[in-house]
mmCIF file of C-alpha atoms in Angstrom:
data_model
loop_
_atom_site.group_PDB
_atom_site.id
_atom_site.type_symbol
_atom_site.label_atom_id
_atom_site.label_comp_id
_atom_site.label_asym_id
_atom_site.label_seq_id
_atom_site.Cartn_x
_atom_site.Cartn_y
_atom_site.Cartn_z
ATOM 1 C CA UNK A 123 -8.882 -9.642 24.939
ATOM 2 C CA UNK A 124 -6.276 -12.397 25.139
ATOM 3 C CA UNK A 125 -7.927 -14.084 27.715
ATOM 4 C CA UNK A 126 -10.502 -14.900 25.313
ATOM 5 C CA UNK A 127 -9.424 -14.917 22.330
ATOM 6 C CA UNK A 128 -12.071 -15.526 19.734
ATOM 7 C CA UNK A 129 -10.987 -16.147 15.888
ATOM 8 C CA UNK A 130 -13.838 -15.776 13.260
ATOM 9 C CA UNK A 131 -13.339 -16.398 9.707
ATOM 10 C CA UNK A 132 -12.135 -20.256 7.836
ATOM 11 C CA UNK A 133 -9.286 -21.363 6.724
ATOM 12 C CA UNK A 134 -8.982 -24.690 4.714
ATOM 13 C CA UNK A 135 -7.689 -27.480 7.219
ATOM 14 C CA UNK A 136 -4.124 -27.742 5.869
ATOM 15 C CA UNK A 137 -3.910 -24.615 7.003
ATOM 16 C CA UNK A 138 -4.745 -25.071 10.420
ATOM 17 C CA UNK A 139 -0.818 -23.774 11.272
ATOM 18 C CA UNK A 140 -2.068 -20.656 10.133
ATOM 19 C CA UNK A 141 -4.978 -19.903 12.297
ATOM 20 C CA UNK A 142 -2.628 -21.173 15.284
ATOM 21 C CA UNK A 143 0.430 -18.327 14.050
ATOM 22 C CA UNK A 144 -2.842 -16.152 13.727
ATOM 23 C CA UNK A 145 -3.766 -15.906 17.347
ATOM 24 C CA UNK A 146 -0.199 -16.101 18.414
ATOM 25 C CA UNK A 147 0.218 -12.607 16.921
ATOM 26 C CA UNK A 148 -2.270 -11.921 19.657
ATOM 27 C CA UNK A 149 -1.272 -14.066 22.648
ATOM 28 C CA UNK A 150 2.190 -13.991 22.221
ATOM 29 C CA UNK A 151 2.606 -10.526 20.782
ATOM 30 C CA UNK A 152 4.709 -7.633 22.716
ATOM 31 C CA UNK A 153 2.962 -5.129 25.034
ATOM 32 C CA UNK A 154 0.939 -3.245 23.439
ATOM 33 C CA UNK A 155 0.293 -4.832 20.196
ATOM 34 C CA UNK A 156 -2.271 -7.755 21.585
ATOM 35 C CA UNK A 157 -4.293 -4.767 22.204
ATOM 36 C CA UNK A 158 -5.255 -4.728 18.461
ATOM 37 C CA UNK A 159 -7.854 -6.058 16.087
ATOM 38 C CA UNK A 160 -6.388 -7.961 12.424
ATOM 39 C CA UNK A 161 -7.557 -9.694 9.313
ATOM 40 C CA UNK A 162 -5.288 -12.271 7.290
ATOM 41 C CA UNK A 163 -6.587 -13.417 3.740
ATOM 42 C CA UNK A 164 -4.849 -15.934 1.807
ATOM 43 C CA UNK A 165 -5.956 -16.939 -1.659
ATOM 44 C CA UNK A 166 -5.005 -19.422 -4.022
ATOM 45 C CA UNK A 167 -5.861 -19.375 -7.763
ATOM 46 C CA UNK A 168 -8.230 -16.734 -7.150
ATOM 47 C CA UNK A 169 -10.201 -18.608 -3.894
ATOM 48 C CA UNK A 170 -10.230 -17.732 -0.218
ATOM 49 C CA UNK A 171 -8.636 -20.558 1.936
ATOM 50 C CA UNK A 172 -7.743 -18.453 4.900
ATOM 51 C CA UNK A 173 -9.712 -15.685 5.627
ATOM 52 C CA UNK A 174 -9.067 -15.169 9.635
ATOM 53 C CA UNK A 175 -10.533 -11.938 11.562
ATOM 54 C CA UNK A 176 -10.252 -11.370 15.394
ATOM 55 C CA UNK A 177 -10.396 -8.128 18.020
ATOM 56 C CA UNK A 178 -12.376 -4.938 18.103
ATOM 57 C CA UNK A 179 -12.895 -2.179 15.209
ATOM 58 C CA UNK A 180 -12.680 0.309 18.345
ATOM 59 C CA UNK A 181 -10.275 1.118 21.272
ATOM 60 C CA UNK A 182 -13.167 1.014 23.963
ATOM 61 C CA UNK A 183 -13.906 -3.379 22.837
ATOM 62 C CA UNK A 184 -17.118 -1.912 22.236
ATOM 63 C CA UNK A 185 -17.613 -2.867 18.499
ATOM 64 C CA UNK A 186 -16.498 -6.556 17.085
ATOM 65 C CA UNK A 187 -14.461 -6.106 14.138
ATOM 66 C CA UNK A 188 -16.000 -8.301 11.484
ATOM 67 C CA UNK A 189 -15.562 -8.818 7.681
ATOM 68 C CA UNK A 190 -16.956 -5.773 6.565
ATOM 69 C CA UNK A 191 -14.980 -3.815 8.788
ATOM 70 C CA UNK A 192 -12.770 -0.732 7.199
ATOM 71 C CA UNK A 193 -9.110 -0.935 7.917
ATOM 72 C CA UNK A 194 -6.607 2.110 7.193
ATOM 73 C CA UNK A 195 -4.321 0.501 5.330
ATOM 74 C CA UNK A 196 -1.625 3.429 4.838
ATOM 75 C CA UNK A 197 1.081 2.637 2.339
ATOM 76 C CA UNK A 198 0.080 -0.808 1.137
ATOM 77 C CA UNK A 199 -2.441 1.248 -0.507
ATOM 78 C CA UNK A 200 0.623 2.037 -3.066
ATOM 79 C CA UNK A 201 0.304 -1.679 -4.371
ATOM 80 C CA UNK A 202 -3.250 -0.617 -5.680
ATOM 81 C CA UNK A 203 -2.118 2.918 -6.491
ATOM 82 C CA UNK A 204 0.489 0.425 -9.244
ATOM 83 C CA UNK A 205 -2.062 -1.993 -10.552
ATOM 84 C CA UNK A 206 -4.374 0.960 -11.297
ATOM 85 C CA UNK A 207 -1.844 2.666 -13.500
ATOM 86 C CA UNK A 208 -1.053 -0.826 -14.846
ATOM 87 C CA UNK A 209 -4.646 -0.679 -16.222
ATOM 88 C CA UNK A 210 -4.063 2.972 -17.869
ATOM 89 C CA UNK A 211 -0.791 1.075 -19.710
ATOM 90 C CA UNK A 212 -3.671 -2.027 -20.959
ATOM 91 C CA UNK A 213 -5.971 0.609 -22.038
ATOM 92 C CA UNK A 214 -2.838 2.272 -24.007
ATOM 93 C CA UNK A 215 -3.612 5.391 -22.049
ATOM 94 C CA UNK A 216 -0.667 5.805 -20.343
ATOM 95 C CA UNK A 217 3.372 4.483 -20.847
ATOM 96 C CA UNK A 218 5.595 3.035 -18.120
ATOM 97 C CA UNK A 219 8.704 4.973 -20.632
ATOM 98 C CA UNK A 220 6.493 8.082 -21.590
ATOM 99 C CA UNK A 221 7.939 11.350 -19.710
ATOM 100 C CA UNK A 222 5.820 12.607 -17.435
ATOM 101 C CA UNK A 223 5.810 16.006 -18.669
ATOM 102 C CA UNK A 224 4.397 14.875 -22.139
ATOM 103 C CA UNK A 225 1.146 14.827 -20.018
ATOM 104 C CA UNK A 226 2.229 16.993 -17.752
ATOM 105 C CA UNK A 227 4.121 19.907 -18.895
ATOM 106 C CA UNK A 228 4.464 21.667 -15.610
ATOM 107 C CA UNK A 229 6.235 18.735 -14.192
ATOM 108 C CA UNK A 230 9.033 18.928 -16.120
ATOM 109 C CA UNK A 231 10.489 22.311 -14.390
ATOM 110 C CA UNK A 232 13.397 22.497 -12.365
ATOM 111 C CA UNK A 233 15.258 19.403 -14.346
ATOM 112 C CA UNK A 234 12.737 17.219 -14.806
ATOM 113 C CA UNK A 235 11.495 16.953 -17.981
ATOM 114 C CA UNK A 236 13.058 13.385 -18.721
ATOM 115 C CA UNK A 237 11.568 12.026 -15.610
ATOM 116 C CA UNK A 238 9.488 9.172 -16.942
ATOM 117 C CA UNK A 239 6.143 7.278 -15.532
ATOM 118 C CA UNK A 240 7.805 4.441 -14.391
ATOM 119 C CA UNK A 241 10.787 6.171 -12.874
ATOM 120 C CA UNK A 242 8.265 7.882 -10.702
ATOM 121 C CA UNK A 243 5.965 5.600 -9.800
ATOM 122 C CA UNK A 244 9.459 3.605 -8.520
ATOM 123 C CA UNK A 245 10.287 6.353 -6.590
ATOM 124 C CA UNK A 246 12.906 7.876 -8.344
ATOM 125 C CA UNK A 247 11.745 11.140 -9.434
ATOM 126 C CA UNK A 248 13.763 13.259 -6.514
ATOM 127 C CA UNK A 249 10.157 14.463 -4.910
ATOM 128 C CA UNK A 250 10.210 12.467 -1.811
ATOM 129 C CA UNK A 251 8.462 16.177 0.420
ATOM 130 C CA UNK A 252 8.909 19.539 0.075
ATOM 131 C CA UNK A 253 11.881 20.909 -0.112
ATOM 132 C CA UNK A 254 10.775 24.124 1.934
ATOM 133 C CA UNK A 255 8.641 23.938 5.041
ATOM 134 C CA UNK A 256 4.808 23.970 4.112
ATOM 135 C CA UNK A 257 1.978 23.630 6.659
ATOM 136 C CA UNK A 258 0.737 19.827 6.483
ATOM 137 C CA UNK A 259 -2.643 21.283 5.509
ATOM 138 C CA UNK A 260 -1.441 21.504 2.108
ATOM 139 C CA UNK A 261 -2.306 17.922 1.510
ATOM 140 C CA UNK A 262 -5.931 18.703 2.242
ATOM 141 C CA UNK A 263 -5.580 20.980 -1.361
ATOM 142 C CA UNK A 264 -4.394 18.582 -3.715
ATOM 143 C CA UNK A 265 -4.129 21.203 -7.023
ATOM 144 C CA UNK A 266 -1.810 23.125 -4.007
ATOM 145 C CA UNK A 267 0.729 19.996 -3.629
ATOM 146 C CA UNK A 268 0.750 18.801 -7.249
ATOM 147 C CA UNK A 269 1.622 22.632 -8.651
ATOM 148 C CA UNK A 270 4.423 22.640 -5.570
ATOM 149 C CA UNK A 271 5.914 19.463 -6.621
ATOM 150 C CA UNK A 272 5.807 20.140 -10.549
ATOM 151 C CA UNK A 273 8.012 23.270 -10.086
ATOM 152 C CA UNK A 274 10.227 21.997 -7.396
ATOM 153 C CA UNK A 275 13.914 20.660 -8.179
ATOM 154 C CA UNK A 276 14.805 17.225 -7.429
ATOM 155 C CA UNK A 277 16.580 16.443 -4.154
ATOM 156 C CA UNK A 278 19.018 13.984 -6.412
ATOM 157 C CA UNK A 279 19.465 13.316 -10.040
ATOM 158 C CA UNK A 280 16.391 11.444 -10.971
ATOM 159 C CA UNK A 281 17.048 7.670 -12.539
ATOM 160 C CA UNK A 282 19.860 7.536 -10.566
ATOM 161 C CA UNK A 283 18.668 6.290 -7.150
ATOM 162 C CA UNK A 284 15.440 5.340 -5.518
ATOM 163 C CA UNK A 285 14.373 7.413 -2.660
ATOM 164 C CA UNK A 286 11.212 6.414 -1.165
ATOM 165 C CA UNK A 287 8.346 9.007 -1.417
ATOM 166 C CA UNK A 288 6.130 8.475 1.356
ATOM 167 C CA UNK A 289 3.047 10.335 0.431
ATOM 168 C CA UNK A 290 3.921 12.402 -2.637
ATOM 169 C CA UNK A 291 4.070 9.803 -4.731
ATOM 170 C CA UNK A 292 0.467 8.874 -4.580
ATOM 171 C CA UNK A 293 -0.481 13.011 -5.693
ATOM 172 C CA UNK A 294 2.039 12.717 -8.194
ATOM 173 C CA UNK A 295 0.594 9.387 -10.008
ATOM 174 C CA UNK A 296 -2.759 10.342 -9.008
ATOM 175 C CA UNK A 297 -2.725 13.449 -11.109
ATOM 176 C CA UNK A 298 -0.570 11.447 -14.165
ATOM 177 C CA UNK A 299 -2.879 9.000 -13.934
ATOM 178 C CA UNK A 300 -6.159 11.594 -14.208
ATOM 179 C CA UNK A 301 -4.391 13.657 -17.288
ATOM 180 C CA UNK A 302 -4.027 10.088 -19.225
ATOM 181 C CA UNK A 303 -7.618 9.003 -18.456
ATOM 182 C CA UNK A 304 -9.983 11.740 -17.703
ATOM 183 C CA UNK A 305 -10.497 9.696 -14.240
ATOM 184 C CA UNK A 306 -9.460 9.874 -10.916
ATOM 185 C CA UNK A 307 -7.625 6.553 -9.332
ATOM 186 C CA UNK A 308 -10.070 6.701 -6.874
ATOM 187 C CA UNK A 309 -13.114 6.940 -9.617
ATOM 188 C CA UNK A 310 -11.501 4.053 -11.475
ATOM 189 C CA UNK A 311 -11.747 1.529 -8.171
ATOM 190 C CA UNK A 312 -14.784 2.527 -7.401
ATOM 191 C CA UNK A 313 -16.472 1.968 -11.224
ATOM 192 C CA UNK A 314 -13.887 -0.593 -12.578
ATOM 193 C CA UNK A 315 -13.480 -3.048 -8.990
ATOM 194 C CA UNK A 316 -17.221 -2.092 -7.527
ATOM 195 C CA UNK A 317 -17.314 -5.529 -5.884
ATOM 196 C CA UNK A 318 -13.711 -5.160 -4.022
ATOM 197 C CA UNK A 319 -14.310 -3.650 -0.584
ATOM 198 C CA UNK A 320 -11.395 -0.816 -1.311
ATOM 199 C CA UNK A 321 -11.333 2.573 -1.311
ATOM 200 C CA UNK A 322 -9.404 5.201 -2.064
ATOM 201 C CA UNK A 323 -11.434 8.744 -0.888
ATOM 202 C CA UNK A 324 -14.148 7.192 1.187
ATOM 203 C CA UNK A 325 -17.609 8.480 1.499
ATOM 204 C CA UNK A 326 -19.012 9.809 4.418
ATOM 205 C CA UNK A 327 -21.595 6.792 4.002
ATOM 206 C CA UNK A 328 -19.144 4.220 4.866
ATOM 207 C CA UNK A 329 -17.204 5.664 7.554
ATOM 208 C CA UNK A 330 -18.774 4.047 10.239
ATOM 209 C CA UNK A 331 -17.315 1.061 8.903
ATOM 210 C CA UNK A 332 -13.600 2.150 9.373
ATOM 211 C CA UNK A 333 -11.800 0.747 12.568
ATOM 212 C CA UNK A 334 -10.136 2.713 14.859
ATOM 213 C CA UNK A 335 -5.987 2.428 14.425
ATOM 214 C CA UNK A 336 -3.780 2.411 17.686
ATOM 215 C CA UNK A 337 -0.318 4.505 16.728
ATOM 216 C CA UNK A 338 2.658 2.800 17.392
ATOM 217 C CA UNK A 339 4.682 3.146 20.771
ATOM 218 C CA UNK A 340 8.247 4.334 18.942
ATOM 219 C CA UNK A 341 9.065 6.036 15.823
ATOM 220 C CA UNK A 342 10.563 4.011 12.723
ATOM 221 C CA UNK A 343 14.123 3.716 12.211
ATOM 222 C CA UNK A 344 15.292 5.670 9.378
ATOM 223 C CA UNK A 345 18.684 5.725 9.931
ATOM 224 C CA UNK A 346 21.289 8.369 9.869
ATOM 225 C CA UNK A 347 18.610 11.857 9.217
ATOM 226 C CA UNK A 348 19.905 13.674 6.024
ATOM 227 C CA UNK A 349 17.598 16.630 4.543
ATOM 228 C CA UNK A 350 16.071 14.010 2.134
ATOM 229 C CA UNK A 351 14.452 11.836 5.358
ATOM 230 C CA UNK A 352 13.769 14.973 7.071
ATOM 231 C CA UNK A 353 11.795 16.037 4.114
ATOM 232 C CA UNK A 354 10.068 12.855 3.392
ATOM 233 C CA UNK A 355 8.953 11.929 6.998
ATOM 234 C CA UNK A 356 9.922 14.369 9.375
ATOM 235 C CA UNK A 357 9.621 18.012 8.621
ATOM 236 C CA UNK A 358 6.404 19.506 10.459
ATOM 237 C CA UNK A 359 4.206 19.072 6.553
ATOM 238 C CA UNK A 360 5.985 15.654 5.829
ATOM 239 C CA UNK A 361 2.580 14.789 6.326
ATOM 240 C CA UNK A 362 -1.484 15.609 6.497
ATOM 241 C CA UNK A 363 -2.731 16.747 9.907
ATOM 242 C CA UNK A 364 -5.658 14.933 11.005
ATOM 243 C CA UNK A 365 -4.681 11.329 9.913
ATOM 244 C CA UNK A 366 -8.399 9.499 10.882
ATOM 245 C CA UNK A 367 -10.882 12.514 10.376
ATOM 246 C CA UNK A 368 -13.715 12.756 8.416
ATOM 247 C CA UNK A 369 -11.765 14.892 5.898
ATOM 248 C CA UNK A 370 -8.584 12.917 5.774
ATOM 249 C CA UNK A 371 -10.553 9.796 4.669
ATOM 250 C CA UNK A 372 -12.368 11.663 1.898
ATOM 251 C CA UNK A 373 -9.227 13.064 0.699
ATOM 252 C CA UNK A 374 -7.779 10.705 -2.528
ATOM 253 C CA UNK A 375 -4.507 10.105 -1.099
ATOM 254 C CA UNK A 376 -3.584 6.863 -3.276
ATOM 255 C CA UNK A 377 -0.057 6.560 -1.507
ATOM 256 C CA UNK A 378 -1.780 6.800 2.422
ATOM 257 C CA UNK A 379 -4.939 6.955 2.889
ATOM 258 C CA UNK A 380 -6.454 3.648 1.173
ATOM 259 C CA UNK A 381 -9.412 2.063 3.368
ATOM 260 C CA UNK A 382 -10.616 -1.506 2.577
ATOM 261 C CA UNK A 383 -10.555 -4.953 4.032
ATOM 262 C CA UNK A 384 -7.640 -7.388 3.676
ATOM 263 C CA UNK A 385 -10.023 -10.014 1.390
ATOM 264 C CA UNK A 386 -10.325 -6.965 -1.103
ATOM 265 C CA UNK A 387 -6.518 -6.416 -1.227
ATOM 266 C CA UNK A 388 -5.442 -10.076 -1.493
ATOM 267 C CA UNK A 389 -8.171 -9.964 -4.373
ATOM 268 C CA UNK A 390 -6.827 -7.476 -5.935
ATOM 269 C CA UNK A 391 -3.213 -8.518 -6.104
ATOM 270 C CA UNK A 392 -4.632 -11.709 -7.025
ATOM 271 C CA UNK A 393 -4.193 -9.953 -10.535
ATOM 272 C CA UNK A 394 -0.238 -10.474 -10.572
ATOM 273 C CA UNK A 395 -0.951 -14.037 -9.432
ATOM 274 C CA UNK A 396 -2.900 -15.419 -11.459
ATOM 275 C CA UNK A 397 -1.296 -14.272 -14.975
ATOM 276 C CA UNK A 398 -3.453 -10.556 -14.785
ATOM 277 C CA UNK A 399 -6.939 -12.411 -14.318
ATOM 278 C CA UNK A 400 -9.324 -11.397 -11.871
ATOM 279 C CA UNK A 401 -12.775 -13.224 -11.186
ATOM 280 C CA UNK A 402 -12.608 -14.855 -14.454
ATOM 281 C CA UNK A 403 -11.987 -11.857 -16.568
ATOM 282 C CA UNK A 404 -8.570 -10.126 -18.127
ATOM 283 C CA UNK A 405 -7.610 -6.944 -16.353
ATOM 284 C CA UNK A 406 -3.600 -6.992 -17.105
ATOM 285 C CA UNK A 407 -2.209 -8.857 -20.569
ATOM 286 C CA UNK A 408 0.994 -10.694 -19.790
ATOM 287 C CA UNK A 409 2.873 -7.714 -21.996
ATOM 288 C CA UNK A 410 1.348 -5.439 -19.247
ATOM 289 C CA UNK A 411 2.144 -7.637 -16.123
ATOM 290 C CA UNK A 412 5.840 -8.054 -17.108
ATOM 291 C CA UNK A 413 6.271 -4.312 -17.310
ATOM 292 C CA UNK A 414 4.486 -3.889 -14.392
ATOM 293 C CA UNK A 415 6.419 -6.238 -12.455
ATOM 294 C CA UNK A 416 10.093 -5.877 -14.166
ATOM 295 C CA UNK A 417 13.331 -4.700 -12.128
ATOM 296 C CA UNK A 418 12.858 -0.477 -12.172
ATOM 297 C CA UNK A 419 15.606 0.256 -10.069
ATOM 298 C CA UNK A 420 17.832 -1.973 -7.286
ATOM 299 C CA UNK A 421 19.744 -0.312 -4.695
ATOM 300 C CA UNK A 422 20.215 1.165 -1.688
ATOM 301 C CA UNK A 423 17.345 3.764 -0.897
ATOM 302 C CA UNK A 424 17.645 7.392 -0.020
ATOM 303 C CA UNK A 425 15.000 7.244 2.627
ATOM 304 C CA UNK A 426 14.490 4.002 4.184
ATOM 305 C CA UNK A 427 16.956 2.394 5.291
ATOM 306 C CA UNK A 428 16.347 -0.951 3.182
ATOM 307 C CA UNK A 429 18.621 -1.756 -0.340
ATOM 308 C CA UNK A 430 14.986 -2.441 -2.395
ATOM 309 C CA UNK A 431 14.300 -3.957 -5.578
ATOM 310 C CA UNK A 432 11.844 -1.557 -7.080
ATOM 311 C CA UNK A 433 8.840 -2.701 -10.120
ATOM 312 C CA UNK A 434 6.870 0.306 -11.254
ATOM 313 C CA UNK A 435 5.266 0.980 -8.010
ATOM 314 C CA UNK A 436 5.527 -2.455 -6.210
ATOM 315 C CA UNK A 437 8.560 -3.713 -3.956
ATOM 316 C CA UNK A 438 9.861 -7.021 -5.252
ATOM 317 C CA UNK A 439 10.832 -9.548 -2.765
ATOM 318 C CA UNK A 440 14.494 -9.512 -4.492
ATOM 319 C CA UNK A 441 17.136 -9.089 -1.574
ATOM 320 C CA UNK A 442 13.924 -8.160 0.886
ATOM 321 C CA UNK A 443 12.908 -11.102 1.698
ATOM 322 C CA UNK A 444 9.326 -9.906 3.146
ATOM 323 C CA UNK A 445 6.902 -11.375 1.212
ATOM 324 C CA UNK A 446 8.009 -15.506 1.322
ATOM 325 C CA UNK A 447 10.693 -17.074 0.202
ATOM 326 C CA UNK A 448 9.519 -17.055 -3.953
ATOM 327 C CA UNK A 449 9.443 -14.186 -6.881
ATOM 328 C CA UNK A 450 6.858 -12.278 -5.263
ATOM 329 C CA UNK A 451 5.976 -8.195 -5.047
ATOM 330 C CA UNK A 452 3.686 -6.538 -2.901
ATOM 331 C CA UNK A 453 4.137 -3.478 -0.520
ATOM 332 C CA UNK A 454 4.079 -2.888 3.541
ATOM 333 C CA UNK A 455 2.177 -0.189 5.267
ATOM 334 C CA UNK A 456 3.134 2.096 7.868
ATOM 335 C CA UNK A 457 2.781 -0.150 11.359
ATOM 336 C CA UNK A 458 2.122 -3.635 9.793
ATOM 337 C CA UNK A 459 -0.361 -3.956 6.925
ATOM 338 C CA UNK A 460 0.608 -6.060 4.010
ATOM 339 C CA UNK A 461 -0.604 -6.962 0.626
ATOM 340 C CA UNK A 462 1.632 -9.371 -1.493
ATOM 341 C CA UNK A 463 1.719 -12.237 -4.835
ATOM 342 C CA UNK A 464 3.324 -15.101 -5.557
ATOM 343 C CA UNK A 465 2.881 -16.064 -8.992
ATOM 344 C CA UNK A 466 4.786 -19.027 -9.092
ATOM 345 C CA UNK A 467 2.070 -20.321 -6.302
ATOM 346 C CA UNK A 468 -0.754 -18.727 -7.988
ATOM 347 C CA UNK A 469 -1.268 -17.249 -4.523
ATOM 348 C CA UNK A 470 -2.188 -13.317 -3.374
ATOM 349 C CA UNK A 471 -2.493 -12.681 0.123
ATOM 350 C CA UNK A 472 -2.914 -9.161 2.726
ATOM 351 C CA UNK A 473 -2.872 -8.916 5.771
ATOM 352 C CA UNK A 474 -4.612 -5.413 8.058
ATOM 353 C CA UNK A 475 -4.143 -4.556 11.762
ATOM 354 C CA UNK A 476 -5.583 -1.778 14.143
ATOM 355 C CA UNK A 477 -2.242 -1.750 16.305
ATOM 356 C CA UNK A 478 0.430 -0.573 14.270
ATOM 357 C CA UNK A 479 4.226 -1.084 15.321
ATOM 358 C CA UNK A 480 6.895 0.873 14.421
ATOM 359 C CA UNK A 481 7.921 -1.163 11.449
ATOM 360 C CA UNK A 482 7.645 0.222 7.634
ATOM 361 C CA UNK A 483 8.980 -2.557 6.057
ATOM 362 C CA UNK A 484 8.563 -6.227 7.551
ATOM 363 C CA UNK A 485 6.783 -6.638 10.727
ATOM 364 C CA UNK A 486 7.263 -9.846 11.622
ATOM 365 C CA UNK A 487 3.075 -10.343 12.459
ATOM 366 C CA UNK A 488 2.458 -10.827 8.853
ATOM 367 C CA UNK A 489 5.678 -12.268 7.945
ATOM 368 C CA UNK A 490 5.238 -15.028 11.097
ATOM 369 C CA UNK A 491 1.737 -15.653 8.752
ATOM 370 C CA UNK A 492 3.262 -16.105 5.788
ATOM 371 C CA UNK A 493 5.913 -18.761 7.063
ATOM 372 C CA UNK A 494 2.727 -20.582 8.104
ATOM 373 C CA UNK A 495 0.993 -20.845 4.559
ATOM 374 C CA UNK A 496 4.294 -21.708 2.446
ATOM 375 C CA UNK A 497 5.156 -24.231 5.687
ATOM 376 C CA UNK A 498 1.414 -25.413 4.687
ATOM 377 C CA UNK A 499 1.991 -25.668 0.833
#
């Protein structure tokens, strides 16, 4: 595919360095990860001036990935999973300091009653997996892991350290987020964002859509293994089975399983950019975006191997360094998706991938994009 490498998509000229660090990514990649397909979008004040797509949606370069196609997106998802919760706090549905288990009784077992909304959607509730082994088809019975996680102790005193919770934390705001609003997160992006291209539970009618992901060629680097990493990525039901079946993409997984296109996420985060507008209309009041966006929790985390600057659900570029060199927040997916905003810019961008790498946090495909657009501005 490198031999020919065709780029479809614009991009305004004075970004022209952009489309050049695009196909690099491809030509210039390691072995192994020019065999891929990838979208970049890039807006500013709310309008597209890159919006780059290149590759095949399968493995067998039989299908053209295009701008409708469906990427899995994995934990980048979690940036949508915190601006939908954002919108429970505008409605006054939901509080970032509220416990948890004053909407959720059952949740405050085990030492947990004080744990509050914000605490866990910043990863700091103590939940990061199970604490005893489970088979990883629990996650295809959400009531299952949500009644397992609401009576199990914390693996550390929560509020007093962030330890990242890989897929937990989307069941865990998921069902928060349905007890304050009578709605599913996955309900609300479908009926509040219908023209955003995102999905979280997809329907069988758009799965033909969804590209085929390549796994990475080595395992991420956690670290020295202690029984919290073991239990948030590596026991045997760390995670769902089936990751790319029909019933793993129906599934509402807010924290994993979030299909959509990289246009949709760049709109989306577009929100923090652009002072909590959206097309024109208010979705976030600047109360709303500063608690959204505010300091949570800075330190070294349990489970990845990163000191992270944590907002109420978003990573902030403090001491990371992964989303540009300004204030920004945003959050990586497993193998190389990112969605990010840069307020100070007025600029949102995301980028999706079919080859993933081994990187949770940083891979330097998106990152070698984003030097190009502030190198641009």
């Amino acid at each position: 595919m490198t031999d020919a490498l065709e780029i479809h998509g614009q991009n305004d000229p004075r970004f022209d360095a952009v489309r050049e660090a695009f196909a690099a990514n491809f030509t210039d990649a390691p072995e192994g990860l020019n065999e891929q397909a990838a979208r970049f979008s890039v807006l500013i004040e709310g309008e597209a001036v890159v919006d780059l797509w290149a590759g095949h949606a399968d493995t067998a370069k039989t299908t053209p990935f295009t701008d409708t196609t469906l990427t899995s997106v994995f934990s980048t998802g979690k940036a949508v999973m915190a601006l939908l919760a954002a919108t429970a706090v505008e409605a006054g549905e939901l509080d970032y300091d509220q416990a948890v288990a004053s909407l959720w009784p059952e949740f405050g077992a085990a030492g947990k009653q004080d744990v509050t909304v914000a605490q866990l959607l910043s990863h700091q509730s103590g939940l990061p997996g199970f604490s005893e082994a489970v088979e990883p088809s629990i996650w295809f019975d959400a009531q299952a892991v949500v009644d397992k996680l609401a009576a199990q102790a914390p693996m550390w005193a929560p509020g007093t350290a962030s330890g990242y919770h890989p897929i937990t934390v989307g069941y865990l705001a998921n069902e928060v987020f349905r007890r304050a609003t009578g709605r599913t997160m996955g309900q609300t992006l479908r009926e509040d964002f219908p023209d955003l291209d995102l999905w979280i539970g997809l329907p069988d009618s758009e799965h033909g859509r969804v590209a085929q992901m390549r796994k990475p060629t080595a395992a991420p680097s956690l670290g020295t293994i202690d029984p919290i990493k073991q239990a948030a990525f590596l026991d045997r039901g760390s995670a769902p089975a089936g990751r790319g079946s029909a019933e793993w993409r129906r599934m509402e997984i807010p924290s994993a399983n979030l299909h959509g296109t990289a246009l949709g996420l760049a709109k989306l985060l577009g929100v923090v950019a652009n002072e909590g507008r959206l097309d024109g209309r208010s979705i976030l009041s600047g109360q709303t975006l500063e608690q959204l966006t505010r300091e949570r929790i800075h330190g070294q985390d349990k489970v990845l191997p990163y000191v992270i600057s944590w907002a109420a659900g978003l990573m902030r570029n403090d001491g990371l360094n992964v989303f540009g060199p300004n204030e920004a927040w945003g959050h990586y997916g497993w193998g190389g998706s990112m969605a990010m905003a840069d307020p100070s810019q007025r600029l949102s961008a995301a980028y999706v991938m079919t080859r993933q790498s081994p990187h949770l946090i940083g891979d330097p495909r998106p990152r070698r994009l984003l030097e190009a657009v502030y190198a641009a501005l």
